[in-house]
Amino acid sequence: MSVSTLLGNALATSPEPSPSLPTGNIARFSQVNLDALDLAALLCSRVCHDLISPTGAIVNGLEVLEEKESDEETKTFALELIKKSAKTASARLQFCRLAFGAAGSSAAQIDLGDAQGMARGCLDEKTKVDWRLPRALLPKNRVKLLLNMLIIAAQTIPRGGLLTVDPIGEGDGMGFRITAAGLNARIPQALTGLLDGRPESGTVDAHAIQPFYTGLLAKACGMQVSLAAEGASIIVAAR
């Protein structure tokens, strides 16, 4: 396997209610008939999608190292690819565990400082974060909402840029404002409907589950997520 092939494979790719999302039918939160099992399956598909690229690159790198005819330059590149991809996979797993997983008991609180450390797991190297939130403990669903908002904000600047994260209010009722600034920043057409639980197609698939899930988290926190253009930037806010 050549260096160019390896590189190509690497690149392909109100008060707080109960903090638990509801079991049973999710339709009470939206116009989509989606039950808890479907939601879990779609979120698992999303996590797998995020991990396919780095884990595939690790496998490719190991195959190169096992090839007797590979020269030293190719083996060195393969080893660097394995290291980088393993680091990426680990960061994404940690992020997904907090953003989509149980993250402790239903009454658990999460340190915003830990969330800041994991935020890079959902972003590529072209996107930077200016984190202006205080170091504080917040109910876990509120922190999960914040991390999912970061994913959405990054989608509005597909060529990369800067995400500025500011608090709205303070304490357990803190909301969030993320300003996404980058070249050709825009709001993807389907996002607003998915956040409101009203997808244009009337259904939700693995590709659309993340913004739909973000809307569910917001409603579970007694909040609403909004998307708006402000000059050349996009504002993602939860109040």
PDB file of N, CA and C in Angstrom, residues 4-13 49-57 60 81 92:
ATOM      1  N   SER A   4       0.443   7.524  -0.723  1.00  0.00           N
ATOM      2  CA  SER A   4      -0.696   8.288  -1.230  1.00  0.00           C
ATOM      3  C   SER A   4      -2.007   7.589  -0.941  1.00  0.00           C
ATOM      4  N   THR A   5      -1.999   6.243  -1.030  1.00  0.00           N
ATOM      5  CA  THR A   5      -3.219   5.489  -0.703  1.00  0.00           C
ATOM      6  C   THR A   5      -3.563   5.629   0.767  1.00  0.00           C
ATOM      7  N   LEU A   6      -2.545   5.522   1.624  1.00  0.00           N
ATOM      8  CA  LEU A   6      -2.759   5.682   3.060  1.00  0.00           C
ATOM      9  C   LEU A   6      -3.332   7.041   3.375  1.00  0.00           C
ATOM     10  N   LEU A   7      -2.762   8.084   2.773  1.00  0.00           N
ATOM     11  CA  LEU A   7      -3.232   9.436   3.038  1.00  0.00           C
ATOM     12  C   LEU A   7      -4.663   9.617   2.575  1.00  0.00           C
ATOM     13  N   GLY A   8      -5.003   9.045   1.431  1.00  0.00           N
ATOM     14  CA  GLY A   8      -6.367   9.147   0.923  1.00  0.00           C
ATOM     15  C   GLY A   8      -7.356   8.475   1.830  1.00  0.00           C
ATOM     16  N   ASN A   9      -7.001   7.296   2.372  1.00  0.00           N
ATOM     17  CA  ASN A   9      -7.894   6.585   3.284  1.00  0.00           C
ATOM     18  C   ASN A   9      -8.056   7.337   4.599  1.00  0.00           C
ATOM     19  N   ALA A  10      -7.009   8.023   5.018  1.00  0.00           N
ATOM     20  CA  ALA A  10      -7.077   8.761   6.281  1.00  0.00           C
ATOM     21  C   ALA A  10      -7.986   9.961   6.176  1.00  0.00           C
ATOM     22  N   LEU A  11      -8.006  10.581   4.972  1.00  0.00           N
ATOM     23  CA  LEU A  11      -8.791  11.800   4.800  1.00  0.00           C
ATOM     24  C   LEU A  11     -10.231  11.521   4.448  1.00  0.00           C
ATOM     25  N   ALA A  12     -10.528  10.301   3.845  1.00  0.00           N
ATOM     26  CA  ALA A  12     -11.903   9.980   3.485  1.00  0.00           C
ATOM     27  C   ALA A  12     -12.762   9.931   4.734  1.00  0.00           C
ATOM     28  N   THR A  13     -12.924  10.255   4.705  1.00  0.00           N
ATOM     29  CA  THR A  13     -13.774  10.205   5.908  1.00  0.00           C
ATOM     30  C   THR A  13     -14.660  11.477   6.271  1.00  0.00           C
ATOM     31  N   HIS A  49     -20.308   6.142  12.740  1.00  0.00           N
ATOM     32  CA  HIS A  49     -19.892   6.963  11.608  1.00  0.00           C
ATOM     33  C   HIS A  49     -18.690   7.831  11.979  1.00  0.00           C
ATOM     34  N   ASP A  50     -18.703   8.400  13.192  1.00  0.00           N
ATOM     35  CA  ASP A  50     -17.614   9.262  13.628  1.00  0.00           C
ATOM     36  C   ASP A  50     -16.310   8.497  13.838  1.00  0.00           C
ATOM     37  N   LEU A  51     -16.413   7.197  14.093  1.00  0.00           N
ATOM     38  CA  LEU A  51     -15.216   6.407  14.411  1.00  0.00           C
ATOM     39  C   LEU A  51     -14.678   5.605  13.227  1.00  0.00           C
ATOM     40  N   ILE A  52     -15.445   5.483  12.163  1.00  0.00           N
ATOM     41  CA  ILE A  52     -15.022   4.653  11.035  1.00  0.00           C
ATOM     42  C   ILE A  52     -13.721   5.161  10.416  1.00  0.00           C
ATOM     43  N   SER A  53     -13.632   6.459  10.188  1.00  0.00           N
ATOM     44  CA  SER A  53     -12.464   7.010   9.508  1.00  0.00           C
ATOM     45  C   SER A  53     -11.159   6.786  10.283  1.00  0.00           C
ATOM     46  N   PRO A  54     -11.064   7.196  11.569  1.00  0.00           N
ATOM     47  CA  PRO A  54      -9.789   6.981  12.270  1.00  0.00           C
ATOM     48  C   PRO A  54      -9.457   5.511  12.509  1.00  0.00           C
ATOM     49  N   THR A  55     -10.466   4.683  12.807  1.00  0.00           N
ATOM     50  CA  THR A  55     -10.164   3.269  13.029  1.00  0.00           C
ATOM     51  C   THR A  55      -9.765   2.586  11.720  1.00  0.00           C
ATOM     52  N   GLY A  56     -10.378   2.979  10.624  1.00  0.00           N
ATOM     53  CA  GLY A  56      -9.983   2.434   9.328  1.00  0.00           C
ATOM     54  C   GLY A  56      -8.557   2.805   8.979  1.00  0.00           C
ATOM     55  N   ALA A  57      -8.162   4.029   9.302  1.00  0.00           N
ATOM     56  CA  ALA A  57      -6.789   4.467   9.045  1.00  0.00           C
ATOM     57  C   ALA A  57      -5.792   3.670   9.886  1.00  0.00           C
ATOM     58  N   ASN A  60      -5.354   0.318   8.178  1.00  0.00           N
ATOM     59  CA  ASN A  60      -4.530   0.473   6.982  1.00  0.00           C
ATOM     60  C   ASN A  60      -3.052   0.623   7.339  1.00  0.00           C
ATOM     61  N   LEU A  81       0.643   7.826  11.008  1.00  0.00           N
ATOM     62  CA  LEU A  81      -0.799   7.787  10.749  1.00  0.00           C
ATOM     63  C   LEU A  81      -1.529   7.017  11.842  1.00  0.00           C
ATOM     64  N   ARG A  92     -12.625  11.343  19.989  1.00  0.00           N
ATOM     65  CA  ARG A  92     -14.022  11.241  19.557  1.00  0.00           C
ATOM     66  C   ARG A  92     -14.825  10.339  20.472  1.00  0.00           C
TER      67      ARG A  92
END
